[in-house]
Amino acid sequence: MINKQLGITIKSSREMDLMRQAGQVVAKTKLAVKDAVQPGINTKDLDDIAENEIRKLGAIPSFKGYKAGGNIPFPSTICASLNEEIVHGIPGGRIIKEGDIISIDVGAIVEGYHGDSAFTMGVGAISDEAKNLIEATSNALTKGIAEVKSGIRVGDISYAIQSYSERLGYSVVKQYVGHGIGQALHEEPQIPNYGKRGLGPVLMAGMVIAIEPMLNIGRSDTKLLDDGWTVSTADGSLSAHFEETVAITPFGSEILTQVKEV
Ligand code: MG
Ligand code: MG
């Protein structure tokens, strides 16, 4: 069902079930990639692992062939963004090494419905400043998710993420934002990582959103690299990214992209 006025989709229980299935494919794929991250592997190898896992689970990669704004179609299954790269890094021959931090973004489609999730991790031993950045970004996502229930406004999530992150001295990326998700990878409403409580669209049961804070150690400015996709910090400072797909339910919220205990 589509609320045309807002461009926001409310999922039926059948649609919500497919969103759960897509979320579980993404959750399992994240674990497969996480297990493979080690010094000496390249990001194309990680991409192959993710694509094999998604297809083994009977799903389709969301990002492969994805077009945004007249850009070249995204060529890969995952986004792999290293160190000062924020999001949308294209996997390739670049070898990851001890001390790097890597952000992996995974999307999968089950019967036309998308799941979308990302995490950042260290490769081997990393600096305290990198460790703290990763922890803060993960916590910022938790703060955002903690706000989610029917009746709140998008600005309540945005404010929770921004205020927590900036209090710790990090900047939040403003140019790229979270989003509604369903039959399209990116739906309304946008979920910015900055904003004011009480402002923005109201969340209702049946909506599904991807919340995805991106935190930089330095300034929030971004730059687009020559490959047309990779987004990096303008000042070269380290950046981290976490994302979960979250459903608004009649009872609160449900994270769809973490492995469910059975
Ligand atoms: Mg994503
Ligand atoms: Mg997303």
mmCIF file of C-alpha atoms and ligand atoms in Angstrom:
data_model
loop_
_atom_site.group_PDB
_atom_site.id
_atom_site.type_symbol
_atom_site.label_atom_id
_atom_site.label_comp_id
_atom_site.label_asym_id
_atom_site.label_seq_id
_atom_site.Cartn_x
_atom_site.Cartn_y
_atom_site.Cartn_z
ATOM 1 C CA MET A 1 0.000 0.000 0.000
ATOM 2 C CA ILE A 2 1.337 3.424 -0.910
ATOM 3 C CA ASN A 3 0.461 6.676 0.776
ATOM 4 C CA LYS A 4 0.854 8.779 -2.370
ATOM 5 C CA GLN A 5 0.795 12.083 -0.594
ATOM 6 C CA LEU A 6 3.952 11.344 1.339
ATOM 7 C CA GLY A 7 5.497 8.713 -0.943
ATOM 8 C CA ILE A 8 5.715 6.497 2.137
ATOM 9 C CA THR A 9 4.760 2.816 1.898
ATOM 10 C CA ILE A 10 2.920 0.923 4.648
ATOM 11 C CA LYS A 11 3.651 -2.808 4.450
ATOM 12 C CA SER A 12 0.995 -5.483 4.766
ATOM 13 C CA SER A 13 1.797 -8.435 7.040
ATOM 14 C CA ARG A 14 2.747 -10.500 3.968
ATOM 15 C CA GLU A 15 5.072 -7.758 2.780
ATOM 16 C CA MET A 16 6.525 -7.446 6.273
ATOM 17 C CA ASP A 17 7.264 -11.167 6.244
ATOM 18 C CA LEU A 18 9.216 -10.823 2.974
ATOM 19 C CA MET A 19 11.100 -7.860 4.456
ATOM 20 C CA ARG A 20 12.021 -10.123 7.413
ATOM 21 C CA GLN A 21 13.290 -12.782 5.021
ATOM 22 C CA ALA A 22 15.386 -10.242 3.096
ATOM 23 C CA GLY A 23 16.707 -8.946 6.416
ATOM 24 C CA GLN A 24 17.819 -12.423 7.475
ATOM 25 C CA VAL A 25 19.689 -12.935 4.191
ATOM 26 C CA VAL A 26 21.498 -9.644 4.795
ATOM 27 C CA ALA A 27 22.228 -10.592 8.427
ATOM 28 C CA LYS A 28 23.789 -13.943 7.452
ATOM 29 C CA THR A 29 25.768 -12.350 4.639
ATOM 30 C CA LYS A 30 27.217 -9.750 7.011
ATOM 31 C CA LEU A 31 28.471 -12.587 9.244
ATOM 32 C CA ALA A 32 30.026 -14.440 6.286
ATOM 33 C CA VAL A 33 31.917 -11.313 5.221
ATOM 34 C CA LYS A 34 32.919 -10.438 8.794
ATOM 35 C CA ASP A 35 34.444 -13.903 9.219
ATOM 36 C CA ALA A 36 36.515 -13.429 6.057
ATOM 37 C CA VAL A 37 37.987 -10.007 6.878
ATOM 38 C CA GLN A 38 41.701 -10.370 7.613
ATOM 39 C CA PRO A 39 44.968 -8.776 6.525
ATOM 40 C CA GLY A 40 45.938 -9.840 2.986
ATOM 41 C CA ILE A 41 42.460 -10.361 1.516
ATOM 42 C CA ASN A 42 41.226 -7.954 -1.143
ATOM 43 C CA THR A 43 37.820 -6.342 -1.280
ATOM 44 C CA LYS A 44 36.830 -8.214 -4.481
ATOM 45 C CA ASP A 45 37.274 -11.508 -2.587
ATOM 46 C CA LEU A 46 34.910 -10.188 0.109
ATOM 47 C CA ASP A 47 32.445 -9.223 -2.614
ATOM 48 C CA ASP A 48 32.521 -12.752 -4.076
ATOM 49 C CA ILE A 49 31.871 -14.246 -0.624
ATOM 50 C CA ALA A 50 28.860 -11.948 -0.168
ATOM 51 C CA GLU A 51 27.399 -12.628 -3.603
ATOM 52 C CA ASN A 52 27.769 -16.415 -3.168
ATOM 53 C CA GLU A 53 26.075 -16.273 0.239
ATOM 54 C CA ILE A 54 23.157 -14.139 -0.986
ATOM 55 C CA ARG A 55 22.522 -16.371 -4.005
ATOM 56 C CA LYS A 56 22.945 -19.560 -1.916
ATOM 57 C CA LEU A 57 20.145 -18.229 0.304
ATOM 58 C CA GLY A 58 17.939 -17.767 -2.768
ATOM 59 C CA ALA A 59 18.124 -13.972 -2.861
ATOM 60 C CA ILE A 60 19.488 -11.328 -5.242
ATOM 61 C CA PRO A 61 22.063 -8.613 -4.430
ATOM 62 C CA SER A 62 20.347 -5.203 -4.125
ATOM 63 C CA PHE A 63 23.248 -2.997 -5.106
ATOM 64 C CA LYS A 64 24.560 -4.764 -8.223
ATOM 65 C CA GLY A 65 23.416 -2.720 -11.209
ATOM 66 C CA TYR A 66 21.831 -0.072 -8.943
ATOM 67 C CA LYS A 67 21.683 3.330 -10.616
ATOM 68 C CA ALA A 68 21.591 6.630 -8.793
ATOM 69 C CA GLY A 69 21.242 9.979 -10.475
ATOM 70 C CA GLY A 70 22.568 9.154 -13.959
ATOM 71 C CA ASN A 71 25.618 7.500 -12.477
ATOM 72 C CA ILE A 72 27.236 4.312 -13.798
ATOM 73 C CA PRO A 73 25.385 1.274 -12.390
ATOM 74 C CA PHE A 74 27.024 0.057 -9.163
ATOM 75 C CA PRO A 75 29.122 -2.947 -10.289
ATOM 76 C CA SER A 76 29.245 -5.057 -7.118
ATOM 77 C CA THR A 77 27.297 -6.865 -4.406
ATOM 78 C CA ILE A 78 28.763 -5.040 -1.405
ATOM 79 C CA CYS A 79 30.119 -1.593 -0.790
ATOM 80 C CA ALA A 80 33.566 -1.851 0.841
ATOM 81 C CA SER A 81 34.834 1.472 2.190
ATOM 82 C CA LEU A 82 38.272 1.685 3.804
ATOM 83 C CA ASN A 83 39.560 4.188 6.376
ATOM 84 C CA GLU A 84 38.756 7.714 5.119
ATOM 85 C CA GLU A 85 36.138 6.335 2.723
ATOM 86 C CA ILE A 86 32.631 6.873 4.122
ATOM 87 C CA VAL A 87 30.312 4.810 1.909
ATOM 88 C CA HIS A 88 29.854 3.285 -1.583
ATOM 89 C CA GLY A 89 33.431 2.003 -2.033
ATOM 90 C CA ILE A 90 33.643 -0.305 -5.069
ATOM 91 C CA PRO A 91 35.289 -3.667 -4.299
ATOM 92 C CA GLY A 92 38.466 -4.370 -6.266
ATOM 93 C CA GLY A 93 42.062 -5.522 -5.991
ATOM 94 C CA ARG A 94 42.908 -3.310 -3.023
ATOM 95 C CA ILE A 95 44.375 -5.490 -0.290
ATOM 96 C CA ILE A 96 43.284 -4.735 3.246
ATOM 97 C CA LYS A 97 45.995 -4.615 5.866
ATOM 98 C CA GLU A 98 46.441 -4.699 9.609
ATOM 99 C CA GLY A 99 45.333 -1.414 11.172
ATOM 100 C CA ASP A 100 42.778 -0.557 8.468
ATOM 101 C CA ILE A 101 39.119 -0.078 9.271
ATOM 102 C CA ILE A 102 36.602 -1.353 6.749
ATOM 103 C CA SER A 103 32.907 -0.612 6.304
ATOM 104 C CA ILE A 104 30.843 -3.275 4.570
ATOM 105 C CA ASP A 105 27.357 -2.464 3.267
ATOM 106 C CA VAL A 106 25.104 -5.352 2.178
ATOM 107 C CA GLY A 107 21.723 -5.338 0.442
ATOM 108 C CA ALA A 108 19.576 -8.285 -0.678
ATOM 109 C CA ILE A 109 16.205 -8.770 -2.377
ATOM 110 C CA VAL A 110 13.693 -11.525 -1.553
ATOM 111 C CA GLU A 111 10.647 -11.666 -3.841
ATOM 112 C CA GLY A 112 11.027 -7.999 -4.665
ATOM 113 C CA TYR A 113 11.656 -6.698 -1.123
ATOM 114 C CA HIS A 114 14.966 -5.247 0.050
ATOM 115 C CA GLY A 115 17.056 -5.457 3.218
ATOM 116 C CA ASP A 116 19.982 -3.059 3.773
ATOM 117 C CA SER A 117 22.611 -3.090 6.528
ATOM 118 C CA ALA A 118 26.208 -2.050 7.158
ATOM 119 C CA PHE A 119 28.940 -2.390 9.775
ATOM 120 C CA THR A 120 32.489 -1.169 10.311
ATOM 121 C CA MET A 121 35.274 -3.265 11.820
ATOM 122 C CA GLY A 122 38.989 -3.126 12.436
ATOM 123 C CA VAL A 123 41.465 -5.325 10.557
ATOM 124 C CA GLY A 124 43.747 -6.925 13.146
ATOM 125 C CA ALA A 125 45.036 -4.466 15.735
ATOM 126 C CA ILE A 126 43.805 -0.897 15.217
ATOM 127 C CA SER A 127 44.478 2.452 16.925
ATOM 128 C CA ASP A 128 42.475 3.568 19.950
ATOM 129 C CA GLU A 129 41.096 6.489 17.954
ATOM 130 C CA ALA A 130 39.778 4.088 15.283
ATOM 131 C CA LYS A 131 38.353 1.767 17.936
ATOM 132 C CA ASN A 132 36.573 4.657 19.657
ATOM 133 C CA LEU A 133 35.136 5.919 16.353
ATOM 134 C CA ILE A 134 33.708 2.484 15.505
ATOM 135 C CA GLU A 135 32.209 2.090 18.969
ATOM 136 C CA ALA A 136 30.656 5.572 18.876
ATOM 137 C CA THR A 137 29.120 4.982 15.443
ATOM 138 C CA SER A 138 27.620 1.675 16.559
ATOM 139 C CA ASN A 139 26.268 3.359 19.698
ATOM 140 C CA ALA A 140 24.847 6.237 17.622
ATOM 141 C CA LEU A 141 22.836 3.701 15.617
ATOM 142 C CA THR A 142 21.602 2.097 18.852
ATOM 143 C CA LYS A 143 20.523 5.542 20.119
ATOM 144 C CA GLY A 144 18.626 6.174 16.884
ATOM 145 C CA ILE A 145 16.910 2.777 16.941
ATOM 146 C CA ALA A 146 15.934 3.265 20.600
ATOM 147 C CA GLU A 147 13.686 6.163 19.507
ATOM 148 C CA VAL A 148 11.728 4.125 16.975
ATOM 149 C CA LYS A 149 8.044 3.503 17.606
ATOM 150 C CA SER A 150 4.765 4.487 16.034
ATOM 151 C CA GLY A 151 3.971 8.183 16.511
ATOM 152 C CA ILE A 152 7.489 9.601 16.772
ATOM 153 C CA ARG A 153 8.897 11.908 14.113
ATOM 154 C CA VAL A 154 11.972 11.329 11.970
ATOM 155 C CA GLY A 155 13.622 14.289 13.694
ATOM 156 C CA ASP A 156 13.573 12.382 16.999
ATOM 157 C CA ILE A 157 15.872 9.743 15.472
ATOM 158 C CA SER A 158 18.023 12.380 13.766
ATOM 159 C CA TYR A 159 18.447 14.369 16.975
ATOM 160 C CA ALA A 160 19.335 11.285 19.040
ATOM 161 C CA ILE A 161 22.115 10.347 16.591
ATOM 162 C CA GLN A 162 23.494 13.854 16.118
ATOM 163 C CA SER A 163 23.484 14.918 19.754
ATOM 164 C CA TYR A 164 25.186 11.715 20.935
ATOM 165 C CA SER A 165 27.845 11.846 18.196
ATOM 166 C CA GLU A 166 28.688 15.525 18.487
ATOM 167 C CA ARG A 167 28.903 15.342 22.273
ATOM 168 C CA LEU A 168 31.778 12.882 21.739
ATOM 169 C CA GLY A 169 33.453 15.289 19.295
ATOM 170 C CA TYR A 170 32.611 13.501 16.041
ATOM 171 C CA SER A 171 30.872 15.051 13.051
ATOM 172 C CA VAL A 172 27.897 13.402 11.347
ATOM 173 C CA VAL A 173 27.791 13.204 7.566
ATOM 174 C CA LYS A 174 24.922 15.330 6.255
ATOM 175 C CA GLN A 175 25.099 14.707 2.527
ATOM 176 C CA TYR A 176 24.077 11.030 2.756
ATOM 177 C CA VAL A 177 21.132 9.873 4.841
ATOM 178 C CA GLY A 178 19.031 6.884 5.882
ATOM 179 C CA HIS A 179 15.800 6.085 4.070
ATOM 180 C CA GLY A 180 12.547 4.230 3.841
ATOM 181 C CA ILE A 181 12.917 0.791 2.262
ATOM 182 C CA GLY A 182 10.641 -1.807 0.687
ATOM 183 C CA GLN A 183 10.133 -2.673 -2.967
ATOM 184 C CA ALA A 184 12.666 0.058 -3.691
ATOM 185 C CA LEU A 185 16.049 0.191 -1.955
ATOM 186 C CA HIS A 186 15.511 3.893 -1.285
ATOM 187 C CA GLU A 187 12.008 5.083 -0.431
ATOM 188 C CA GLU A 188 10.582 8.027 1.453
ATOM 189 C CA PRO A 189 11.079 9.302 4.048
ATOM 190 C CA GLN A 190 14.719 10.329 4.258
ATOM 191 C CA ILE A 191 16.241 9.662 7.699
ATOM 192 C CA PRO A 192 18.982 12.278 8.231
ATOM 193 C CA ASN A 193 21.630 11.833 10.936
ATOM 194 C CA TYR A 194 21.083 15.434 12.028
ATOM 195 C CA GLY A 195 17.959 17.337 12.981
ATOM 196 C CA LYS A 196 15.566 18.514 15.629
ATOM 197 C CA ARG A 197 13.193 16.627 17.874
ATOM 198 C CA GLY A 198 9.528 16.880 16.906
ATOM 199 C CA LEU A 199 10.195 17.735 13.241
ATOM 200 C CA GLY A 200 9.818 15.692 10.067
ATOM 201 C CA PRO A 201 7.427 12.929 8.970
ATOM 202 C CA VAL A 202 5.578 10.850 11.577
ATOM 203 C CA LEU A 203 6.464 7.142 11.753
ATOM 204 C CA MET A 204 3.583 4.680 11.638
ATOM 205 C CA ALA A 205 3.310 0.918 12.163
ATOM 206 C CA GLY A 206 3.981 -0.842 8.868
ATOM 207 C CA MET A 207 6.735 1.502 7.766
ATOM 208 C CA VAL A 208 10.262 0.127 7.369
ATOM 209 C CA ILE A 209 13.300 2.385 7.495
ATOM 210 C CA ALA A 210 17.076 2.057 7.184
ATOM 211 C CA ILE A 211 18.885 4.074 9.855
ATOM 212 C CA GLU A 212 22.539 4.620 9.008
ATOM 213 C CA PRO A 213 24.793 7.005 10.923
ATOM 214 C CA MET A 214 28.112 7.920 9.268
ATOM 215 C CA LEU A 215 30.577 9.539 11.690
ATOM 216 C CA ASN A 216 33.853 11.290 10.870
ATOM 217 C CA ILE A 217 36.735 12.079 13.209
ATOM 218 C CA GLY A 218 37.274 15.372 11.365
ATOM 219 C CA ARG A 219 34.847 17.580 9.494
ATOM 220 C CA SER A 220 31.564 16.394 8.007
ATOM 221 C CA ASP A 221 32.389 17.452 4.413
ATOM 222 C CA THR A 222 32.521 14.699 1.809
ATOM 223 C CA LYS A 223 34.069 14.272 -1.624
ATOM 224 C CA LEU A 224 33.133 11.953 -4.473
ATOM 225 C CA LEU A 225 36.055 10.029 -5.959
ATOM 226 C CA ASP A 226 36.725 9.688 -9.709
ATOM 227 C CA ASP A 227 35.098 6.237 -9.898
ATOM 228 C CA GLY A 228 31.756 8.059 -9.569
ATOM 229 C CA TRP A 229 30.692 6.133 -6.451
ATOM 230 C CA THR A 230 33.197 6.111 -3.592
ATOM 231 C CA VAL A 231 32.495 8.859 -1.065
ATOM 232 C CA SER A 232 35.408 9.939 1.143
ATOM 233 C CA THR A 233 35.893 12.497 3.889
ATOM 234 C CA ALA A 234 37.054 15.769 2.319
ATOM 235 C CA ASP A 235 39.755 16.185 4.975
ATOM 236 C CA GLY A 236 41.020 12.586 4.831
ATOM 237 C CA SER A 237 39.951 11.809 8.401
ATOM 238 C CA LEU A 238 38.695 8.344 9.386
ATOM 239 C CA SER A 239 34.994 7.547 8.964
ATOM 240 C CA ALA A 240 32.717 4.747 10.181
ATOM 241 C CA HIS A 241 29.214 3.589 9.166
ATOM 242 C CA PHE A 242 26.606 1.313 10.735
ATOM 243 C CA GLU A 243 23.140 0.591 9.352
ATOM 244 C CA GLU A 244 20.150 -1.589 10.207
ATOM 245 C CA THR A 245 16.784 -2.025 8.518
ATOM 246 C CA VAL A 246 14.134 -1.420 11.192
ATOM 247 C CA ALA A 247 10.382 -2.092 11.022
ATOM 248 C CA ILE A 248 7.884 0.009 12.960
ATOM 249 C CA THR A 249 5.433 -2.443 14.542
ATOM 250 C CA PRO A 250 2.253 -1.907 16.605
ATOM 251 C CA PHE A 251 4.387 -2.787 19.648
ATOM 252 C CA GLY A 252 7.524 -0.711 18.980
ATOM 253 C CA SER A 253 10.259 -1.647 16.552
ATOM 254 C CA GLU A 254 11.941 -4.714 15.131
ATOM 255 C CA ILE A 255 15.464 -4.855 13.690
ATOM 256 C CA LEU A 256 15.215 -6.980 10.554
ATOM 257 C CA THR A 257 18.889 -7.248 9.610
ATOM 258 C CA GLN A 258 20.300 -9.037 12.668
ATOM 259 C CA VAL A 259 20.336 -12.831 12.849
ATOM 260 C CA LYS A 260 17.271 -14.043 14.740
ATOM 261 C CA GLU A 261 17.828 -16.561 17.540
ATOM 262 C CA VAL A 262 15.677 -19.623 16.992
HETATM 263 MG MG MG B 1 23.314 0.250 3.041
HETATM 264 MG MG MG B 2 20.917 2.347 3.161
#
